[in-house]
CSV table of C-alpha atoms and ligand atoms in Angstrom, one decimal:
chain,number,residue,atom,x,y,z
S,1,MET,CA,18.8,-29.0,-12.0
S,2,LYS,CA,19.9,-26.1,-9.7
S,3,ARG,CA,19.9,-26.5,-6.0
S,4,ILE,CA,19.7,-23.1,-4.2
S,5,GLY,CA,20.1,-22.3,-0.5
S,6,MET,CA,18.5,-19.1,0.6
S,7,LEU,CA,18.7,-17.1,3.9
S,8,THR,CA,17.9,-13.7,5.3
S,9,SER,CA,20.2,-12.4,8.0
S,10,GLY,CA,20.5,-9.4,10.3
S,11,GLY,CA,17.8,-6.9,11.3
S,12,ASP,CA,14.8,-7.5,9.0
S,13,CYS,CA,13.2,-4.9,6.8
S,14,GLN,CA,10.3,-4.6,4.3
S,15,ALA,CA,10.4,-6.4,1.0
S,16,LEU,CA,12.7,-9.4,2.0
S,17,ASN,CA,9.8,-11.7,0.9
S,18,ALA,CA,9.3,-9.7,-2.3
S,19,ALA,CA,13.0,-10.1,-3.2
S,20,MET,CA,13.0,-13.9,-2.5
S,21,ARG,CA,9.8,-14.2,-4.5
S,22,GLY,CA,11.5,-12.4,-7.4
S,23,VAL,CA,14.4,-14.9,-7.4
S,24,VAL,CA,12.1,-17.9,-7.3
S,25,LYS,CA,9.6,-16.5,-9.9
S,26,CYS,CA,12.5,-15.8,-12.2
S,27,LEU,CA,13.9,-19.3,-11.8
S,28,SER,CA,10.4,-20.9,-12.2
S,29,CYS,CA,10.1,-19.1,-15.6
S,30,SER,CA,13.1,-20.9,-16.9
S,31,GLU,CA,13.4,-24.5,-18.3
S,32,GLU,CA,15.8,-25.4,-15.5
S,33,ALA,CA,14.4,-27.6,-12.6
S,34,VAL,CA,15.1,-25.9,-9.2
S,35,GLU,CA,15.3,-27.1,-5.6
S,36,ILE,CA,15.1,-24.4,-2.9
S,37,TYR,CA,16.5,-24.9,0.6
S,38,GLY,CA,15.4,-22.1,2.9
S,39,PHE,CA,17.8,-21.8,5.9
S,40,LEU,CA,16.0,-20.6,9.0
S,41,ASP,CA,16.9,-17.6,11.1
S,42,GLY,CA,19.9,-16.3,9.0
S,43,TYR,CA,23.3,-17.9,9.2
S,44,LYS,CA,22.3,-19.9,12.2
S,45,GLY,CA,20.2,-22.1,9.9
S,46,LEU,CA,23.2,-22.7,7.7
S,47,ILE,CA,25.5,-23.3,10.6
S,48,TYR,CA,23.3,-25.8,12.3
S,49,GLY,CA,21.7,-27.3,9.2
S,50,ASN,CA,18.3,-26.0,10.1
S,51,PHE,CA,16.4,-25.7,6.8
S,52,ARG,CA,13.1,-26.2,5.0
S,53,MET,CA,12.7,-27.3,1.4
S,54,LEU,CA,10.5,-24.8,-0.3
S,55,THR,CA,8.4,-24.8,-3.4
S,56,GLY,CA,6.9,-22.1,-5.5
S,57,ASN,CA,3.8,-22.2,-3.3
S,58,ASP,CA,5.8,-21.0,-0.3
S,59,PHE,CA,6.5,-17.8,-2.3
S,60,ALA,CA,3.0,-17.2,-3.5
S,61,GLY,CA,1.1,-14.3,-1.9
S,62,ILE,CA,4.2,-12.9,-0.1
S,63,LEU,CA,4.9,-9.9,-2.3
S,64,THR,CA,3.2,-7.5,0.1
S,65,LYS,CA,4.1,-9.3,3.3
S,66,GLY,CA,6.5,-7.7,5.7
S,67,GLY,CA,9.2,-9.6,7.7
S,68,THR,CA,10.7,-12.7,6.2
S,69,ILE,CA,9.2,-16.2,5.8
S,70,LEU,CA,12.6,-17.6,6.7
S,71,GLY,CA,13.1,-15.7,9.9
S,72,SER,CA,16.3,-13.7,10.7
S,73,SER,CA,18.9,-13.3,13.4
S,74,ARG,CA,22.1,-11.4,13.9
S,75,THR,CA,25.3,-13.6,13.9
S,76,PRO,CA,28.1,-11.1,14.2
S,77,PHE,CA,30.9,-11.4,11.6
S,78,LYS,CA,33.5,-11.0,14.3
S,79,LEU,CA,32.3,-14.2,16.0
S,80,MET,CA,32.2,-16.3,12.8
S,81,ARG,CA,35.7,-17.4,13.3
S,82,GLU,CA,35.2,-18.2,16.9
S,83,PRO,CA,33.9,-21.7,17.8
S,84,ASP,CA,30.4,-21.8,19.4
S,85,GLU,CA,29.8,-22.9,23.0
S,86,ASN,CA,30.1,-26.6,21.9
S,87,GLY,CA,33.4,-26.0,20.1
S,88,LEU,CA,31.8,-26.1,16.6
S,89,ASP,CA,33.7,-24.3,13.9
S,90,LYS,CA,30.9,-22.2,12.3
S,91,VAL,CA,32.5,-21.5,9.0
S,92,GLU,CA,33.4,-25.2,8.5
S,93,ALA,CA,29.9,-26.1,9.5
S,94,MET,CA,28.4,-23.8,6.9
S,95,LYS,CA,30.6,-25.3,4.3
S,96,GLN,CA,29.8,-28.8,5.3
S,97,ASN,CA,26.0,-28.1,5.1
S,98,TYR,CA,26.5,-26.5,1.7
S,99,TYR,CA,28.4,-29.5,0.3
S,100,LYS,CA,26.1,-32.0,2.0
S,101,LEU,CA,23.1,-30.6,0.2
S,102,GLN,CA,25.1,-30.3,-3.0
S,103,LEU,CA,24.1,-26.7,-3.4
S,104,ASP,CA,24.9,-24.8,-6.6
S,105,CYS,CA,24.8,-21.5,-4.7
S,106,LEU,CA,23.6,-19.5,-1.7
S,107,VAL,CA,21.3,-16.5,-2.1
S,108,ILE,CA,21.9,-14.3,0.9
S,109,LEU,CA,19.8,-11.3,1.7
S,110,GLY,CA,21.3,-8.9,4.2
S,111,GLY,CA,23.0,-5.7,5.2
S,112,ASN,CA,26.6,-4.8,6.1
S,113,GLY,CA,27.5,-7.6,8.6
S,114,THR,CA,25.7,-10.1,6.4
S,115,HIS,CA,27.8,-9.1,3.4
S,116,LYS,CA,31.1,-9.5,5.3
S,117,THR,CA,30.2,-13.1,6.1
S,118,ALA,CA,28.9,-13.7,2.5
S,119,ASN,CA,32.2,-12.5,1.2
S,120,LEU,CA,34.0,-14.8,3.7
S,121,LEU,CA,32.0,-17.8,2.3
S,122,ARG,CA,32.9,-16.7,-1.2
S,123,GLU,CA,36.6,-16.6,-0.2
S,124,GLU,CA,36.1,-20.1,1.2
S,125,GLY,CA,35.0,-21.3,-2.2
S,126,LEU,CA,31.2,-21.3,-2.0
S,127,ASN,CA,29.1,-19.8,-4.8
S,128,VAL,CA,27.3,-16.8,-3.3
S,129,ILE,CA,24.9,-14.1,-4.6
S,130,THR,CA,23.6,-11.4,-2.3
S,131,LEU,CA,20.8,-8.9,-2.3
S,132,PRO,CA,21.0,-5.6,-0.5
S,133,LYS,CA,18.5,-5.1,2.3
S,134,THR,CA,18.4,-2.6,5.0
S,135,ILE,CA,16.3,0.4,6.1
S,136,ASP,CA,19.6,2.2,6.7
S,137,ASN,CA,20.6,2.4,2.9
S,138,ASP,CA,24.2,2.2,4.0
S,139,LEU,CA,25.5,-0.6,1.8
S,140,TRP,CA,28.5,0.2,-0.3
S,141,GLY,CA,28.1,-0.5,-4.1
S,142,THR,CA,24.4,0.3,-4.4
S,143,ASP,CA,22.6,3.6,-4.6
S,144,MET,CA,19.6,2.0,-2.9
S,145,THR,CA,18.7,-0.9,-0.6
S,146,PHE,CA,15.3,-2.4,-0.3
S,147,GLY,CA,13.5,-1.5,2.9
S,148,PHE,CA,14.8,2.0,2.9
S,149,GLN,CA,12.0,3.6,1.0
S,150,SER,CA,9.3,1.9,3.2
S,151,ALA,CA,11.1,3.0,6.3
S,152,VAL,CA,11.3,6.6,4.9
S,153,ASP,CA,7.6,6.5,4.4
S,154,ILE,CA,6.9,5.3,8.0
S,155,ALA,CA,9.3,7.8,9.6
S,156,THR,CA,7.9,10.6,7.5
S,157,ASP,CA,4.3,9.6,8.6
S,158,CYS,CA,5.5,9.9,12.2
S,159,ILE,CA,6.9,13.4,11.6
S,160,ASP,CA,3.7,14.4,9.8
S,161,CYS,CA,1.7,13.3,12.8
S,162,ILE,CA,4.0,15.2,15.1
S,163,HIS,CA,3.6,18.3,12.9
S,164,THR,CA,-0.1,18.6,13.6
S,165,THR,CA,0.2,18.4,17.3
S,166,ALA,CA,3.3,20.6,17.2
S,167,SER,CA,1.3,23.3,15.5
S,168,SER,CA,-1.2,23.2,18.4
S,169,HIS,CA,1.4,23.5,21.1
S,170,GLY,CA,4.3,25.9,21.2
S,171,ARG,CA,6.9,23.1,21.9
S,172,ILE,CA,10.0,21.5,20.5
S,173,PHE,CA,9.5,18.0,19.2
S,174,ILE,CA,12.2,15.4,18.5
S,175,VAL,CA,11.5,12.4,16.4
S,176,GLU,CA,14.2,9.8,16.8
S,177,VAL,CA,14.8,7.9,13.5
S,178,MET,CA,16.7,4.6,13.2
S,179,GLY,CA,20.3,4.6,12.1
S,180,HIS,CA,23.3,4.2,14.5
S,181,LYS,CA,26.1,4.9,12.0
S,182,VAL,CA,24.5,6.6,9.0
S,183,GLY,CA,21.9,9.2,8.5
S,184,TRP,CA,20.2,8.5,5.2
S,185,LEU,CA,16.9,7.6,6.7
S,186,THR,CA,16.8,10.6,9.1
S,187,LEU,CA,17.9,12.9,6.3
S,188,ASN,CA,15.3,11.8,3.9
S,189,ALA,CA,12.4,11.4,6.4
S,190,GLY,CA,13.4,14.7,7.9
S,191,MET,CA,13.3,16.5,4.6
S,192,ALA,CA,10.1,14.8,3.5
S,193,GLY,CA,8.5,15.7,6.9
S,194,GLY,CA,9.6,19.3,6.8
S,195,ALA,CA,11.8,19.0,9.9
S,196,ASP,CA,13.5,22.2,10.9
S,197,ILE,CA,16.6,20.6,12.4
S,198,ILE,CA,18.1,17.3,11.2
S,199,LEU,CA,20.9,15.6,13.2
S,200,ILE,CA,22.8,12.7,11.7
S,201,PRO,CA,25.9,10.8,12.8
S,202,GLU,CA,28.0,12.1,9.9
S,203,ILE,CA,27.6,15.7,11.0
S,204,PRO,CA,28.3,16.2,14.7
S,205,TYR,CA,26.1,18.8,16.3
S,206,ASP,CA,26.8,21.7,18.6
S,207,ILE,CA,23.9,22.2,21.1
S,208,ASN,CA,24.4,26.0,21.0
S,209,LYS,CA,23.8,25.9,17.2
S,210,ILE,CA,20.6,23.9,17.8
S,211,ILE,CA,19.4,26.5,20.3
S,212,ASP,CA,20.3,29.3,17.9
S,213,ALA,CA,18.2,27.6,15.2
S,214,ILE,CA,15.2,27.3,17.6
S,215,ASN,CA,15.5,30.9,18.6
S,216,ALA,CA,15.8,32.1,15.0
S,217,ARG,CA,12.6,30.3,14.2
S,218,GLU,CA,10.8,31.9,17.2
S,219,ALA,CA,12.1,35.3,16.2
S,220,ARG,CA,10.4,34.7,12.8
S,221,GLY,CA,7.1,33.9,14.5
S,222,SER,CA,7.2,30.1,14.5
S,223,ARG,CA,5.5,28.5,17.6
S,224,PHE,CA,7.2,25.1,17.3
S,225,THR,CA,10.3,23.4,16.1
S,226,ILE,CA,10.6,19.8,14.7
S,227,MET,CA,13.8,17.9,14.9
S,228,ALA,CA,14.6,14.7,13.1
S,229,VAL,CA,17.4,13.1,15.1
S,230,ALA,CA,19.2,9.9,14.1
S,231,GLU,CA,19.8,7.3,16.8
S,232,GLY,CA,23.5,7.7,16.2
S,233,ALA,CA,23.6,11.5,16.3
S,234,ILE,CA,26.6,12.7,18.1
S,235,SER,CA,27.8,16.0,19.6
S,236,LYS,CA,31.0,17.7,18.4
S,237,GLU,CA,32.6,17.0,21.9
S,238,ASP,CA,31.7,13.3,21.8
S,239,ALA,CA,32.9,13.0,18.2
S,240,LYS,CA,36.4,14.0,19.4
S,241,LEU,CA,36.5,11.1,21.9
S,242,SER,CA,38.3,7.9,21.0
S,243,LYS,CA,36.1,4.8,20.6
S,244,LYS,CA,37.3,3.6,24.0
S,245,GLU,CA,36.5,6.9,25.7
S,246,TYR,CA,33.1,7.1,24.1
S,247,LYS,CA,32.2,3.5,25.2
S,248,GLU,CA,33.3,4.4,28.7
S,249,LYS,CA,31.0,7.5,28.6
S,250,LEU,CA,28.1,5.4,27.5
S,251,LYS,CA,28.5,3.0,30.5
S,252,ASN,CA,27.2,5.7,32.8
S,253,TYR,CA,24.9,7.3,30.3
S,254,PRO,CA,21.7,8.4,32.2
S,255,TYR,CA,19.5,8.7,29.1
S,256,PRO,CA,17.6,6.0,27.1
S,257,SER,CA,19.0,7.5,23.9
S,258,VAL,CA,20.7,10.6,22.4
S,259,SER,CA,17.4,12.3,21.8
S,260,TYR,CA,16.6,12.5,25.5
S,261,GLU,CA,20.1,13.9,26.1
S,262,ILE,CA,19.4,16.6,23.5
S,263,ALA,CA,16.0,17.3,24.9
S,264,ASP,CA,17.4,17.7,28.4
S,265,GLU,CA,20.1,20.0,27.2
S,266,ILE,CA,17.6,22.2,25.3
S,267,GLN,CA,15.3,22.3,28.3
S,268,LYS,CA,18.1,23.2,30.7
S,269,ARG,CA,19.6,25.9,28.5
S,270,SER,CA,16.5,27.5,27.1
S,271,GLY,CA,13.7,26.6,29.5
S,272,LYS,CA,11.6,25.4,26.6
S,273,GLU,CA,9.4,22.4,26.7
S,274,VAL,CA,10.7,19.4,24.6
S,275,ARG,CA,8.9,16.1,23.7
S,276,VAL,CA,10.6,13.0,22.3
S,277,THR,CA,8.9,10.4,20.0
S,278,VAL,CA,10.7,7.2,19.1
S,279,PRO,CA,9.0,5.2,16.3
S,280,GLY,CA,11.7,2.6,16.7
S,281,HIS,CA,11.1,-0.8,15.1
S,282,THR,CA,7.8,0.3,13.5
S,283,GLN,CA,10.2,1.7,10.8
S,284,ARG,CA,11.1,-1.8,9.8
S,285,GLY,CA,7.6,-3.2,10.1
S,286,GLY,CA,4.5,-3.7,8.0
S,287,SER,CA,4.1,-4.1,4.2
S,288,PRO,CA,6.8,-2.9,1.8
S,289,CYS,CA,5.8,0.3,-0.1
S,290,PRO,CA,5.1,-0.1,-3.8
S,291,TYR,CA,8.6,1.3,-4.7
S,292,ASP,CA,10.2,-1.4,-2.6
S,293,ARG,CA,8.0,-4.2,-4.0
S,294,VAL,CA,9.1,-3.2,-7.5
S,295,PHE,CA,12.7,-2.7,-6.6
S,296,ALA,CA,13.1,-5.9,-4.7
S,297,THR,CA,11.4,-7.8,-7.5
S,298,ARG,CA,13.8,-6.4,-10.0
S,299,LEU,CA,16.8,-7.3,-7.8
S,300,GLY,CA,15.4,-10.8,-7.2
S,301,ALA,CA,14.9,-11.3,-11.0
S,302,GLU,CA,18.5,-10.3,-11.7
S,303,ALA,CA,19.7,-12.7,-9.0
S,304,GLY,CA,17.7,-15.4,-10.7
S,305,LYS,CA,19.3,-14.6,-14.0
S,306,LEU,CA,22.8,-14.8,-12.4
S,307,ILE,CA,22.0,-18.2,-11.0
S,308,LEU,CA,20.8,-19.4,-14.4
S,309,GLN,CA,24.0,-18.1,-16.0
S,310,GLY,CA,26.1,-19.7,-13.3
S,311,GLU,CA,27.7,-16.4,-12.4
S,312,TYR,CA,28.5,-16.1,-8.7
S,313,GLY,CA,30.3,-13.8,-6.3
S,314,PHE,CA,28.1,-10.7,-6.8
S,315,MET,CA,25.7,-8.5,-5.0
S,316,VAL,CA,22.9,-7.4,-7.2
S,317,GLY,CA,22.7,-3.6,-6.7
S,318,TYR,CA,21.4,-0.4,-8.2
S,319,LYS,CA,23.6,2.3,-9.8
S,320,ASN,CA,22.6,5.3,-11.8
S,321,ARG,CA,19.0,3.9,-12.2
S,322,GLU,CA,20.3,0.5,-13.5
S,323,ILE,CA,20.3,-2.9,-11.9
S,324,VAL,CA,24.0,-3.9,-11.7
S,325,ARG,CA,26.2,-6.7,-10.5
S,326,VAL,CA,28.8,-5.6,-8.0
S,327,PRO,CA,31.7,-8.0,-7.0
S,328,LEU,CA,31.2,-9.0,-3.4
S,329,GLU,CA,34.8,-8.1,-2.4
S,330,GLU,CA,34.1,-4.5,-3.4
S,331,VAL,CA,31.0,-4.4,-1.1
S,332,ALA,CA,32.1,-6.2,2.1
S,333,GLY,CA,33.3,-4.1,5.0
S,334,LYS,CA,32.5,-0.7,3.6
S,335,LEU,CA,29.8,1.7,4.7
S,336,LYS,CA,28.0,4.2,2.4
S,337,MET,CA,27.7,7.3,4.6
S,338,VAL,CA,26.2,10.7,4.0
S,339,SER,CA,29.0,13.1,3.1
S,340,PRO,CA,28.5,16.5,4.8
S,341,ASP,CA,29.3,17.9,1.3
S,342,ALA,CA,26.7,15.9,-0.5
S,343,SER,CA,24.4,18.0,-2.6
S,344,ILE,CA,21.3,16.8,-0.7
S,345,VAL,CA,22.8,18.2,2.5
S,346,GLN,CA,23.6,21.5,0.8
S,347,GLU,CA,20.1,21.7,-0.7
S,348,ALA,CA,18.6,21.0,2.7
S,349,LYS,CA,20.7,23.8,4.2
S,350,MET,CA,19.6,26.1,1.3
S,351,VAL,CA,16.0,25.7,2.4
S,352,GLY,CA,16.9,26.7,5.9
S,353,ILE,CA,17.3,23.3,7.6
S,354,SER,CA,19.8,23.3,10.4
S,355,PHE,CA,22.2,20.4,10.9
S,356,GLY,CA,23.3,21.9,14.2
S,357,ASP,CA,26.9,22.3,12.8
J,401,F6P,O1,18.8,-3.2,10.5
J,401,F6P,C1,19.1,-1.8,10.7
J,401,F6P,C2,18.6,-1.3,12.0
J,401,F6P,O2,17.2,-1.3,12.0
J,401,F6P,C3,19.2,0.0,12.4
J,401,F6P,O3,18.6,1.1,11.8
J,401,F6P,C4,19.0,0.0,13.8
J,401,F6P,O4,20.0,0.8,14.4
J,401,F6P,C5,19.3,-1.4,14.2
J,401,F6P,O5,19.0,-2.2,13.0
J,401,F6P,C6,18.5,-2.0,15.3
J,401,F6P,O6,18.8,-3.3,15.6
J,401,F6P,P1,18.1,-4.3,16.5
J,401,F6P,O7,16.8,-4.7,15.7
J,401,F6P,O8,19.0,-5.4,16.6
J,401,F6P,O9,17.7,-3.6,17.7
């Protein structure tokens, strides 16, 4: 008999349900009897002992369903070691609940913050297996996270829609894509949608270079310019500020987000009309795309295999087109960022895309 605890933590994404279903289907195909405890709303459920016992039926028909049947929440890693408002030691509480239910292991689905806590629980002696979810694709140790491809599809659709209206009006259009720290989603959706300018956090921009790129397009006879801008895009000047100085600047920031600042700058300097579109959380919503359904199922199956083999302390990831096991301590606390020298960036530049650098 295996007793498995499962939780989904952090911002949700597509294919969380598909991944959990993959784990449970794999376990159900074995001889081993299994009990599944689903902790609700991420680590909160594990801390406060809020769970539901689940059966195979709970995982039927959810392959194509967005969101997560367990609910999710953000419980910041930096607060894990701080007692809650009633003085409860959260890490101790999670351990107690794990032991009380006599769990063999926890299956944790999440992104960067989630992996830091998962690794902490491993260090505390719990058996943990993780699955890499996030639309940002910024987890270390895996070439791909599930949710990413679905989000690329949605952000690309948005840019495609903007393209048709852009061709009717001689304007500059900005589509703001999710990603505060990394630009994988913006880069991929931008290229897929034929954006002319792509701004990502890893490559600080110079507003003059952006205007040069717009003018160059106009000089070639183009009536419009489409920009894919990451939420976390940053100017060269701001990138020079210390963390503290930058935070200070944001306190009095007059714009809803960086795209509006860029729009304002372009308008002021060039007199050109600029429109901003923010697809926001739609990028994390709806059904997983077929790629993510297959990918999450494969990762889930491998997690099931690890459980049956009694091998713990791994994230199931994807490297060089193979499903792999990555030790959790190698994953936790690291971000997989876009290198400005990456070949995809160079190829984008080769086809004339400006990064404003
Ligand atoms: O989960 C990743 C992500 O969607 C980022 O792309 C985005 O910056 C952030 O979460 C938004 O977080 P929240 O849903 O808490 O506003």
